[in-house]
Tab-separated table of C-alpha atoms in Angstrom:
chain	number	residue	atom	x	y	z
A	1	MET	CA	97.866	40.664	-2.342
A	2	LEU	CA	96.118	43.840	-0.641
A	3	LYS	CA	95.318	42.926	3.004
A	4	ILE	CA	92.143	44.146	4.259
A	5	ASP	CA	93.763	47.329	5.909
A	6	ASP	CA	95.761	48.211	2.761
A	7	ILE	CA	92.312	48.697	1.319
A	8	ARG	CA	90.867	50.424	4.226
A	9	ASP	CA	93.674	53.252	3.713
A	10	LEU	CA	93.135	52.986	0.187
A	11	ILE	CA	89.616	53.642	0.518
A	12	ARG	CA	90.588	56.947	2.854
A	13	LEU	CA	92.784	58.009	1.062
A	14	LEU	CA	90.580	57.525	-2.537
A	15	ASP	CA	88.026	59.932	0.242
A	16	GLU	CA	89.995	62.684	0.971
A	17	SER	CA	91.357	62.857	-2.487
A	18	SER	CA	89.351	65.096	-5.363
A	19	LEU	CA	90.095	61.295	-7.612
A	20	THR	CA	86.827	59.518	-8.322
A	21	GLU	CA	87.658	56.507	-9.154
A	22	LEU	CA	91.182	53.943	-8.690
A	23	ARG	CA	91.768	51.332	-10.454
A	24	ILE	CA	95.199	48.887	-9.211
A	25	GLU	CA	95.958	45.807	-11.341
A	26	THR	CA	98.565	43.014	-10.275
A	27	GLU	CA	99.730	39.820	-11.460
A	28	ASP	CA	96.821	38.104	-9.074
A	29	MET	CA	93.900	40.788	-8.496
A	30	LYS	CA	92.385	43.450	-9.673
A	31	LEU	CA	90.810	46.106	-7.140
A	32	CYS	CA	88.405	49.022	-8.284
A	33	LEU	CA	87.392	51.986	-6.126
A	34	LYS	CA	84.918	54.389	-7.011
A	35	LYS	CA	83.375	57.240	-5.021
A	36	ALA	CA	79.911	57.790	-4.951
A	37	LEU	CA	78.943	61.200	-7.407
A	38	THR	CA	78.322	63.807	-5.724
A	39	ALA	CA	74.760	65.127	-6.390
A	40	PRO	CA	74.224	68.124	-7.771
A	41	VAL	CA	73.342	70.663	-4.913
A	42	THR	CA	70.312	72.447	-4.796
A	43	PRO	CA	69.498	75.705	-3.729
A	44	PRO	CA	69.070	76.060	-0.201
A	45	ALA	CA	65.737	77.749	-1.139
A	46	ALA	CA	64.273	74.302	-1.717
A	47	ALA	CA	62.982	72.594	1.357
A	48	ALA	CA	63.661	68.902	0.932
A	49	ALA	CA	67.000	70.285	-0.442
A	50	ALA	CA	68.856	66.906	-1.954
A	51	VAL	CA	72.706	67.419	0.161
A	52	ALA	CA	75.437	66.132	-1.180
A	53	PRO	CA	76.387	62.931	0.584
A	54	PRO	CA	79.690	62.696	2.194
A	55	PRO	CA	82.129	60.675	0.185
A	56	ALA	CA	82.112	57.088	-0.064
A	57	ALA	CA	83.887	54.421	-1.617
A	58	ALA	CA	82.382	50.777	-2.777
A	59	ALA	CA	85.379	48.185	-2.993
A	60	SER	CA	85.431	45.389	-4.887
A	61	PHE	CA	87.521	42.294	-5.834
A	62	LEU	CA	87.458	41.422	-9.311
A	63	PRO	CA	89.338	38.012	-9.776
A	64	SER	CA	91.349	37.970	-12.815
A	65	PRO	CA	90.912	34.447	-14.477
A	66	GLU	CA	94.044	34.068	-15.268
A	67	ALA	CA	95.198	33.685	-11.889
A	68	ALA	CA	93.308	30.937	-10.049
A	69	ALA	CA	95.498	31.249	-6.695
A	70	ALA	CA	93.766	34.096	-6.019
A	71	PRO	CA	91.635	34.048	-2.997
A	72	ALA	CA	88.068	34.830	-4.294
A	73	ALA	CA	85.909	36.562	-2.104
A	74	ASP	CA	82.791	34.176	-0.811
A	75	PRO	CA	80.238	33.382	-1.861
A	76	ALA	CA	80.647	35.394	-4.985
A	77	PRO	CA	82.361	38.960	-5.229
A	78	PRO	CA	80.118	41.539	-3.941
A	79	ALA	CA	78.242	43.565	-5.945
A	80	GLY	CA	81.061	46.246	-7.376
A	81	PRO	CA	81.571	49.231	-8.828
A	82	ALA	CA	77.681	48.886	-10.253
A	83	GLY	CA	77.848	52.529	-11.391
A	84	PRO	CA	77.566	55.165	-9.809
A	85	ALA	CA	75.973	55.106	-6.034
A	86	PRO	CA	72.054	56.130	-6.015
A	87	VAL	CA	71.824	59.583	-5.050
A	88	GLN	CA	71.305	60.197	-1.417
A	89	GLU	CA	68.292	61.830	0.015
A	90	ALA	CA	68.429	64.234	2.669
A	91	ASN	CA	67.951	62.989	6.022
A	92	ILE	CA	68.870	59.380	5.242
A	93	HIS	CA	71.734	57.590	6.863
A	94	THR	CA	73.647	54.410	5.882
A	95	ILE	CA	74.715	51.860	8.276
A	96	THR	CA	77.434	50.493	6.982
A	97	SER	CA	79.472	47.310	8.028
A	98	PRO	CA	82.595	47.740	9.841
A	99	MET	CA	84.321	44.954	9.045
A	100	VAL	CA	84.179	41.847	6.856
A	101	GLY	CA	82.380	38.830	7.773
A	102	THR	CA	78.402	37.057	7.478
A	103	PHE	CA	75.618	39.555	8.165
A	104	TYR	CA	72.878	38.310	10.427
A	105	ARG	CA	69.658	39.566	10.629
A	106	ALA	CA	68.583	37.719	13.440
A	107	PRO	CA	70.082	36.832	16.681
A	108	SER	CA	69.460	32.726	16.179
A	109	PRO	CA	68.029	31.323	12.623
A	110	ASP	CA	64.521	31.081	14.428
A	111	ALA	CA	64.275	34.396	15.998
A	112	PRO	CA	62.521	37.229	14.497
A	113	PRO	CA	65.384	39.782	13.212
A	114	TYR	CA	66.360	42.372	14.945
A	115	VAL	CA	64.891	45.334	12.635
A	116	ASP	CA	62.370	45.494	9.532
A	117	VAL	CA	61.496	48.268	7.107
A	118	GLY	CA	59.185	50.535	9.250
A	119	SER	CA	61.431	49.457	12.628
A	120	ARG	CA	62.378	52.694	14.815
A	121	VAL	CA	65.784	53.009	16.200
A	122	THR	CA	67.478	54.458	18.174
A	123	GLU	CA	71.413	55.094	18.648
A	124	LYS	CA	71.960	52.150	20.565
A	125	THR	CA	69.374	49.434	18.551
A	126	VAL	CA	70.712	46.647	17.772
A	127	VAL	CA	70.627	46.367	13.872
A	128	CYS	CA	71.978	43.125	12.850
A	129	ILE	CA	75.235	41.042	13.841
A	130	VAL	CA	78.344	40.612	11.661
A	131	GLU	CA	80.519	37.292	12.354
A	132	ALA	CA	83.259	36.257	11.041
A	133	MET	CA	85.350	33.581	13.081
A	134	LYS	CA	82.837	33.026	16.136
A	135	LEU	CA	83.462	36.357	16.971
A	136	MET	CA	79.738	38.075	17.107
A	137	ASN	CA	79.952	41.870	16.107
A	138	GLU	CA	76.264	43.401	17.055
A	139	ILE	CA	75.970	46.384	15.199
A	140	GLU	CA	74.619	49.368	16.392
A	141	ALA	CA	72.144	51.722	14.414
A	142	GLU	CA	74.305	54.715	15.932
A	143	CYS	CA	71.406	57.074	14.510
A	144	ARG	CA	67.805	57.882	15.436
A	145	GLY	CA	65.011	57.183	12.817
A	146	GLU	CA	63.362	54.681	10.676
A	147	ILE	CA	64.826	51.554	8.847
A	148	ILE	CA	63.410	52.161	5.325
A	149	GLU	CA	65.661	49.564	3.276
A	150	VAL	CA	67.646	46.408	4.448
A	151	LEU	CA	70.459	46.161	1.847
A	152	ALA	CA	71.966	42.950	2.569
A	153	GLU	CA	70.751	39.726	2.771
A	154	ASN	CA	70.491	37.560	5.890
A	155	GLY	CA	73.855	34.822	5.605
A	156	GLN	CA	75.613	36.668	2.992
A	157	LEU	CA	79.242	37.509	3.480
A	158	VAL	CA	79.807	41.059	3.427
A	159	GLU	CA	82.882	43.632	3.339
A	160	TYR	CA	84.299	46.274	4.806
A	161	GLY	CA	81.963	49.231	4.464
A	162	GLN	CA	79.435	47.505	2.311
A	163	PRO	CA	76.105	49.632	2.829
A	164	LEU	CA	73.311	47.345	5.227
A	165	PHE	CA	70.213	49.491	6.173
A	166	ARG	CA	68.850	53.002	4.935
A	167	VAL	CA	67.718	55.019	8.153
A	168	ARG	CA	65.191	57.771	7.183
A	169	LEU	CA	66.504	60.096	10.362
A	170	GLY	CA	64.122	61.580	12.904
B	1	MET	CA	88.654	48.541	43.071
B	2	ALA	CA	87.223	44.898	43.354
B	3	GLU	CA	85.636	45.747	47.095
B	4	THR	CA	83.182	48.983	45.987
B	5	ALA	CA	82.420	47.266	42.223
B	6	PRO	CA	78.456	47.380	42.401
B	7	PHE	CA	78.213	43.726	40.295
B	8	TRP	CA	78.929	42.051	43.931
B	9	SER	CA	76.104	41.972	46.195
B	10	GLU	CA	76.929	42.969	49.811
B	11	SER	CA	77.177	38.956	50.678
B	12	GLU	CA	79.442	38.315	48.107
B	13	ARG	CA	81.782	40.963	49.047
B	14	VAL	CA	81.602	39.712	52.231
B	15	ARG	CA	81.748	36.325	51.697
B	16	ASN	CA	84.990	36.814	49.627
B	17	ALA	CA	86.759	38.923	51.840
B	18	ILE	CA	86.022	35.726	54.816
B	19	VAL	CA	87.621	33.375	52.067
B	20	ASP	CA	90.817	36.043	51.591
B	21	MET	CA	91.211	36.245	55.468
B	22	LEU	CA	90.982	32.255	56.080
B	23	LEU	CA	93.479	32.014	53.017
B	24	ALA	CA	95.785	34.617	54.613
B	25	ALA	CA	96.031	32.983	57.934
B	26	GLU	CA	97.056	29.690	56.053
B	27	ASP	CA	96.800	27.286	58.287
B	28	GLY	CA	96.328	29.292	60.997
B	29	TYR	CA	93.090	29.837	62.943
B	30	VAL	CA	91.054	33.601	62.256
B	31	SER	CA	88.698	34.287	65.396
B	32	GLY	CA	84.892	35.292	64.675
B	33	GLN	CA	85.922	38.368	66.934
B	34	ALA	CA	88.780	39.206	64.428
B	35	MET	CA	86.126	38.677	61.740
B	36	SER	CA	83.346	40.642	62.957
B	37	GLU	CA	85.207	43.442	63.586
B	38	SER	CA	87.286	43.581	60.559
B	39	LEU	CA	84.232	42.884	58.062
B	40	GLY	CA	81.921	45.760	60.668
B	41	ILE	CA	79.517	42.694	60.675
B	42	THR	CA	77.931	40.733	63.651
B	43	ARG	CA	79.378	37.444	64.411
B	44	THR	CA	76.452	35.680	64.319
B	45	ALA	CA	76.403	37.288	60.568
B	46	VAL	CA	79.590	36.108	60.208
B	47	TRP	CA	78.820	32.474	61.001
B	48	LYS	CA	75.928	32.648	59.125
B	49	HIS	CA	78.596	33.399	55.980
B	50	LEU	CA	80.702	30.244	57.016
B	51	GLN	CA	77.696	28.307	56.736
B	52	HIS	CA	76.859	29.354	53.032
B	53	LEU	CA	80.518	28.818	52.237
B	54	MET	CA	80.584	25.366	53.749
B	55	GLU	CA	77.404	24.475	51.700
B	56	LEU	CA	79.539	25.766	48.498
B	57	GLY	CA	82.145	23.407	49.507
B	58	PHE	CA	84.482	24.999	51.761
B	59	ALA	CA	85.714	22.705	54.677
B	60	ILE	CA	86.039	25.244	57.681
B	61	GLU	CA	86.925	24.238	61.300
B	62	ALA	CA	85.961	25.747	64.075
B	63	VAL	CA	87.414	25.641	67.034
B	64	HIS	CA	86.262	27.035	70.324
B	65	GLY	CA	88.496	29.529	71.679
B	66	GLN	CA	90.762	29.488	68.434
B	67	GLY	CA	88.393	30.310	65.960
B	68	TYR	CA	87.908	29.291	62.381
B	69	ARG	CA	90.503	27.561	59.908
B	70	LEU	CA	90.227	26.744	56.008
B	71	ARG	CA	90.831	22.779	55.699
B	72	GLY	CA	89.984	22.875	51.912
B	73	HIS	CA	88.053	24.820	49.340
B	74	PRO	CA	85.583	24.230	46.191
B	75	ASP	CA	87.337	24.253	42.889
B	76	ILE	CA	85.436	27.086	41.526
B	77	LEU	CA	86.251	30.140	40.413
B	78	MET	CA	85.498	32.414	43.272
B	79	ALA	CA	87.793	35.749	43.275
B	80	PRO	CA	90.207	35.320	45.860
B	81	LEU	CA	90.928	31.132	44.891
B	82	LEU	CA	91.556	32.563	41.493
B	83	ARG	CA	92.920	35.560	42.152
B	84	ARG	CA	95.872	33.275	44.312
B	85	ARG	CA	96.313	31.102	41.103
B	86	LEU	CA	97.384	34.098	38.669
B	87	PRO	CA	100.882	35.379	38.213
B	88	SER	CA	100.675	39.567	39.676
B	89	ALA	CA	101.200	40.767	36.111
B	90	CYS	CA	98.173	39.029	34.897
B	91	ARG	CA	95.158	41.868	34.464
B	92	LEU	CA	92.857	39.332	33.811
B	93	GLY	CA	90.951	37.625	36.539
B	94	GLN	CA	91.829	39.888	39.319
B	95	ASP	CA	88.136	40.205	39.690
B	96	ALA	CA	85.490	37.378	39.454
B	97	VAL	CA	81.920	36.877	40.114
B	98	TRP	CA	81.152	33.000	40.398
B	99	VAL	CA	77.346	32.106	40.571
B	100	PRO	CA	76.514	28.294	41.304
B	101	ARG	CA	73.806	28.413	38.122
B	102	VAL	CA	73.145	31.356	35.349
B	103	ASP	CA	71.311	31.182	32.085
B	104	SER	CA	74.519	32.028	30.215
B	105	THR	CA	77.630	33.290	31.511
B	106	ASN	CA	78.318	35.578	28.399
B	107	ALA	CA	74.795	37.334	29.035
B	108	LEU	CA	75.790	37.839	33.239
B	109	ALA	CA	79.155	39.498	31.576
B	110	TRP	CA	77.098	41.825	29.482
B	111	ARG	CA	74.998	42.296	32.521
B	112	CYS	CA	78.383	43.240	34.520
B	113	ALA	CA	79.755	45.450	31.703
B	114	ARG	CA	76.520	47.608	32.002
B	115	GLU	CA	77.014	48.427	35.517
B	116	GLY	CA	80.848	48.981	34.786
B	117	ALA	CA	82.346	46.300	35.715
B	118	PRO	CA	86.180	46.436	34.635
B	119	HIS	CA	88.822	44.717	32.196
B	120	GLY	CA	89.295	41.178	33.102
B	121	LEU	CA	86.309	40.036	34.945
B	122	VAL	CA	86.185	36.656	34.626
B	123	VAL	CA	82.679	35.349	35.394
B	124	SER	CA	81.650	31.667	36.002
B	125	ALA	CA	78.779	29.493	36.561
B	126	GLY	CA	78.525	25.998	38.226
B	127	GLU	CA	76.423	25.221	35.077
B	128	GLN	CA	74.507	27.181	32.740
B	129	THR	CA	70.813	27.046	31.754
B	130	GLY	CA	70.801	28.554	28.805
B	131	GLY	CA	74.611	27.810	27.417
B	132	ARG	CA	75.064	29.169	23.519
B	133	GLY	CA	76.964	28.871	20.999
B	134	ARG	CA	77.677	30.177	17.653
B	135	HIS	CA	74.360	31.523	16.088
B	136	GLY	CA	71.755	30.852	19.300
B	137	ARG	CA	72.915	27.203	19.361
B	138	SER	CA	73.026	26.084	22.525
B	139	TRP	CA	75.786	24.539	24.407
B	140	PHE	CA	75.212	21.744	27.400
B	141	SER	CA	76.833	23.267	30.093
B	142	PRO	CA	75.800	20.770	33.318
B	143	GLN	CA	78.410	20.728	36.644
B	144	GLY	CA	81.510	19.787	36.117
B	145	GLY	CA	82.437	21.878	33.189
B	146	LEU	CA	84.559	25.524	33.394
B	147	TRP	CA	82.083	27.580	31.903
B	148	MET	CA	83.483	31.042	31.860
B	149	SER	CA	83.584	34.624	30.406
B	150	VAL	CA	86.188	37.056	30.431
B	151	LEU	CA	85.270	40.931	29.658
B	152	LEU	CA	87.555	42.626	27.815
B	153	ARG	CA	87.370	46.535	27.646
B	154	ARG	CA	90.905	47.519	25.534
B	155	PRO	CA	90.846	49.481	22.450
B	156	ILE	CA	91.366	46.885	19.803
B	157	PRO	CA	91.436	47.651	16.146
B	158	LEU	CA	88.050	45.798	15.168
B	159	SER	CA	90.269	44.630	12.176
B	160	ARG	CA	92.098	42.484	14.458
B	161	ALA	CA	89.184	41.488	16.865
B	162	ALA	CA	88.539	37.985	15.164
B	163	GLU	CA	92.151	36.927	16.065
B	164	VAL	CA	90.669	37.267	20.161
B	165	THR	CA	88.985	34.002	19.511
B	166	LEU	CA	92.393	32.281	17.374
B	167	LEU	CA	93.973	33.331	20.128
B	168	ALA	CA	91.896	32.156	23.103
B	169	SER	CA	91.684	28.950	21.259
B	170	VAL	CA	96.136	28.405	21.158
B	171	ALA	CA	95.756	29.762	24.981
B	172	VAL	CA	92.787	27.237	26.050
B	173	ARG	CA	95.249	24.577	23.847
B	174	ARG	CA	98.256	25.220	26.174
B	175	ALA	CA	96.716	25.330	29.319
B	176	ILE	CA	94.499	22.081	28.987
B	177	GLY	CA	97.829	20.406	27.699
B	178	GLU	CA	99.991	22.071	30.527
B	179	THR	CA	97.480	21.381	33.492
B	180	THR	CA	96.151	17.530	32.205
B	181	GLY	CA	99.290	16.593	29.843
B	182	LEU	CA	96.270	15.729	27.071
B	183	TRP	CA	97.584	18.003	24.035
B	184	PRO	CA	94.234	18.343	21.977
B	185	GLY	CA	94.053	19.965	18.423
B	186	ILE	CA	92.068	22.979	17.232
B	187	LYS	CA	89.821	22.812	14.587
B	188	TRP	CA	89.098	26.051	12.660
B	189	PRO	CA	88.400	28.740	13.666
B	190	ASN	CA	88.533	28.174	17.719
B	191	ASP	CA	87.273	24.703	18.595
B	192	ILE	CA	89.348	22.245	20.999
B	193	VAL	CA	88.980	19.038	19.701
B	194	HIS	CA	90.452	15.651	20.851
B	195	HIS	CA	90.156	12.897	18.219
B	196	GLY	CA	87.814	14.578	16.699
B	197	ARG	CA	85.114	15.268	19.500
B	198	LYS	CA	84.733	18.805	21.214
B	199	LEU	CA	86.520	19.242	24.633
B	200	CYS	CA	86.057	23.311	24.477
B	201	GLY	CA	83.995	25.786	22.487
B	202	ILE	CA	84.803	29.921	22.433
B	203	LEU	CA	82.349	32.147	21.233
B	204	ALA	CA	83.193	36.196	21.354
B	205	GLU	CA	80.801	38.936	21.643
B	206	ILE	CA	81.971	42.185	20.634
B	207	ARG	CA	80.776	46.253	20.911
B	208	ALA	CA	82.566	48.550	18.939
B	209	ASP	CA	82.444	51.905	18.485
B	210	GLY	CA	82.831	52.984	15.010
B	211	GLU	CA	86.407	50.955	13.989
B	212	VAL	CA	87.642	50.411	17.509
B	213	VAL	CA	86.374	47.285	19.528
B	214	GLU	CA	85.411	49.008	23.138
B	215	GLN	CA	83.861	45.988	24.990
B	216	VAL	CA	84.621	42.601	24.108
B	217	VAL	CA	82.925	39.437	26.355
B	218	LEU	CA	84.956	36.408	25.512
B	219	GLY	CA	83.201	33.210	26.277
B	220	ILE	CA	85.331	29.958	26.685
B	221	GLY	CA	83.407	26.534	27.510
B	222	ILE	CA	85.485	24.010	28.625
B	223	ASN	CA	84.083	20.243	28.766
B	224	ALA	CA	86.427	19.837	32.066
B	225	ASN	CA	85.037	17.202	34.717
B	226	ILE	CA	81.833	15.933	33.215
B	227	PRO	CA	81.968	11.917	32.954
B	228	ALA	CA	81.610	10.257	29.680
B	229	ASP	CA	77.901	9.152	30.391
B	230	ALA	CA	76.886	12.679	31.712
B	231	PHE	CA	76.701	13.270	27.821
B	232	PRO	CA	73.502	13.358	26.170
B	233	PRO	CA	73.382	10.291	23.483
B	234	GLU	CA	73.071	12.664	20.662
B	235	LEU	CA	76.188	14.768	21.671
B	236	ARG	CA	78.670	11.225	22.490
B	237	ARG	CA	79.722	11.283	19.011
B	238	THR	CA	80.819	14.892	18.726
B	239	ALA	CA	81.719	16.085	22.387
B	240	THR	CA	83.811	14.964	25.152
B	241	SER	CA	85.640	16.135	28.324
B	242	VAL	CA	88.961	16.632	29.728
B	243	LEU	CA	87.584	13.858	32.646
B	244	ALA	CA	86.698	11.099	30.204
B	245	GLU	CA	89.659	11.188	28.104
B	246	THR	CA	92.588	11.167	30.616
B	247	GLY	CA	90.293	9.563	34.148
B	248	THR	CA	91.434	12.387	35.942
B	249	PRO	CA	89.624	14.957	37.345
B	250	VAL	CA	91.050	18.407	36.047
B	251	ASP	CA	91.733	21.716	38.492
B	252	ARG	CA	89.749	23.910	37.050
B	253	LEU	CA	91.209	26.840	39.026
B	254	ALA	CA	94.709	26.135	37.522
B	255	LEU	CA	93.448	25.320	34.309
B	256	ALA	CA	91.837	28.936	34.018
B	257	ALA	CA	94.231	30.494	35.555
B	258	ALA	CA	97.237	28.776	32.958
B	259	LEU	CA	94.639	29.789	30.250
B	260	LEU	CA	94.329	33.932	31.357
B	261	ALA	CA	97.963	34.087	32.484
B	262	ALA	CA	98.798	32.897	28.658
B	263	PHE	CA	95.857	35.139	26.813
B	264	ASP	CA	96.962	38.262	29.023
B	265	PRO	CA	99.994	39.452	27.052
B	266	TRP	CA	98.976	38.455	23.603
B	267	LEU	CA	95.642	40.515	24.370
B	268	GLU	CA	97.683	43.282	25.293
B	269	ALA	CA	99.677	42.754	21.583
B	270	LEU	CA	96.070	43.261	19.814
B	271	ALA	CA	95.479	46.087	21.865
B	272	ASP	CA	98.695	47.905	20.525
B	273	ASP	CA	97.650	46.810	17.134
B	274	ARG	CA	100.225	44.730	17.193
B	275	PRO	CA	99.869	41.406	14.922
B	276	ALA	CA	99.610	38.957	17.753
B	277	PHE	CA	97.942	36.101	15.952
B	278	ALA	CA	100.750	35.959	13.523
B	279	GLU	CA	103.147	35.172	16.248
B	280	LEU	CA	101.622	32.752	17.232
B	281	ALA	CA	100.137	31.119	14.132
B	282	GLU	CA	102.940	28.772	13.802
B	283	GLU	CA	101.589	26.926	16.907
B	284	TRP	CA	97.763	27.215	15.706
B	285	ARG	CA	98.651	25.555	12.666
B	286	ALA	CA	100.771	22.750	14.108
B	287	ALA	CA	97.909	21.618	16.440
B	288	ASN	CA	94.988	22.078	13.362
B	289	VAL	CA	93.245	19.561	12.267
B	290	THR	CA	91.745	21.068	9.629
B	291	LEU	CA	94.680	22.217	7.490
B	292	GLY	CA	95.422	19.858	4.137
B	293	ARG	CA	92.222	17.759	5.185
B	294	TRP	CA	89.315	17.384	2.301
B	295	VAL	CA	86.798	18.728	4.544
B	296	ARG	CA	83.031	20.202	4.282
B	297	VAL	CA	82.260	24.002	5.422
B	298	ALA	CA	78.597	24.699	5.738
B	299	THR	CA	78.879	28.893	5.776
B	300	PRO	CA	75.667	30.400	6.105
B	301	THR	CA	74.769	30.630	2.329
B	302	ARG	CA	76.351	26.778	0.747
B	303	LEU	CA	78.162	24.286	1.771
B	304	LEU	CA	81.898	24.249	0.251
B	305	VAL	CA	83.556	21.010	-0.565
B	306	GLY	CA	87.429	20.789	-0.758
B	307	VAL	CA	91.050	20.912	0.606
B	308	ALA	CA	91.445	23.286	3.746
B	309	GLU	CA	94.544	24.849	1.996
B	310	ARG	CA	95.469	27.591	4.383
B	311	VAL	CA	95.092	29.877	7.024
B	312	ASP	CA	96.334	33.198	6.716
B	313	ASP	CA	97.497	35.838	9.411
B	314	ARG	CA	93.849	36.998	10.484
B	315	GLY	CA	92.533	33.277	10.397
B	316	VAL	CA	90.981	33.260	7.624
B	317	LEU	CA	90.476	29.818	5.786
B	318	TYR	CA	90.976	29.217	2.168
B	319	ILE	CA	89.881	26.324	0.395
B	320	ARG	CA	90.341	25.005	-2.832
B	321	THR	CA	87.537	23.376	-4.301
B	322	GLU	CA	87.583	20.869	-6.832
B	323	SER	CA	87.016	23.359	-9.830
B	324	GLY	CA	90.424	24.570	-8.235
B	325	LYS	CA	88.554	28.096	-7.185
B	326	VAL	CA	89.977	28.958	-3.904
B	327	CYS	CA	87.272	30.917	-1.720
B	328	ALA	CA	88.037	32.517	1.329
B	329	VAL	CA	85.999	31.849	4.685
B	330	HIS	CA	85.161	33.962	7.142
B	331	SER	CA	82.266	31.823	9.139
B	332	GLY	CA	81.087	28.470	9.334
B	333	ASP	CA	80.861	24.980	10.267
B	334	VAL	CA	84.146	22.692	8.862
B	335	LEU	CA	82.507	19.120	8.620
B	336	PHE	CA	85.135	16.296	7.983
């Protein structure tokens, strides 16, 4: 069974390599890592030139049916290597989860969400909490702009590196 | 360093210095003149501070021509009192802020952190008016409890951050056991329980920069000396206190010092990216009241029912459900 740290290392290796995909299968698990496909770079003449996103990797566990003992992700395997990642527009920043845990959009169930589509954020704006074992990690935007998409559901288990928000920079 | 920290008000700084002088004199007297000169304040000001200390519960004897002598002190986590209970190598608790009442010690600790408070600062209060638990739940925190938050500034890898709260639960359990003889259990992930009722809750809030933790505020609420009948009826089935269980009030300074001294080296291990929890996992598992039991776990999205099969060295709980599927749980409430 791979540890989170091992997977993190694999993601880094994949990022740094020229490979676009990595599959590992053992008796009790399958791991598939795919790199976001690089968008074709349009000539710099275009003002809103699509730029190649930094290589990002999506990770997913696929519990193999023959190994019931393999711990399955809770609540369900995250939307995995579902085809090529969407081509990123220029000036869009994706806020990702720095750890495995539960995603919360608000400080408590009856409080308004930290941010919503249309919210302006700065580097220090708290956009959500990711919780694991009563450790509450307040995630800051670390960029300046406007939230244009919320990519995870309140209460959902999020994986390391999973996209949480899209922010239009500026 | 503590003497210039901006999170202390000037009067707190002076009062701490007075307590330090009185404690240093042991059973002897300190003259008002000596205090006035050493602190650079008038003798009238010294007297006002002494009166304030007496209101906090310090027993100070004044003898004409001799000065002041300390006959007793309250069981509160004021810096000079806590420091004397700690091993000198313990980095946690060398600085402390105590207030009679606060909304939440975690919130006050964050305010101190923003003002540049150092690693190891302990913030505590006589009572909390807005004590909070997991995900915005309220936490009953009247007089008598030990309501403290520890500010940690160590570069702990984010991947090990969850171990902080697990280790804290081991430290609290040891501290309660060593101080009172009552050895409570641990309910996943880090509740301290006795016969199924909660003695202590732990909640950590962190700020990370990328994959390294910059600051942690570790909130620890121990139902220390709360009389059984002080709990509101709706909490009596789920909460208890050390006093209610043992019949004897616990020395909160001793309790806090024991847990800080136990926790300090484990935290340093985490900061070095050494697997601190794995080292203590056996003790944690032995004290655990969750493992091997048929449990219901309320996760944010659903209720899992099954056997609490194991906890790995990162603290993740694995539940085997009726269908034989094993689910990894990172957050949730274990119900029996």
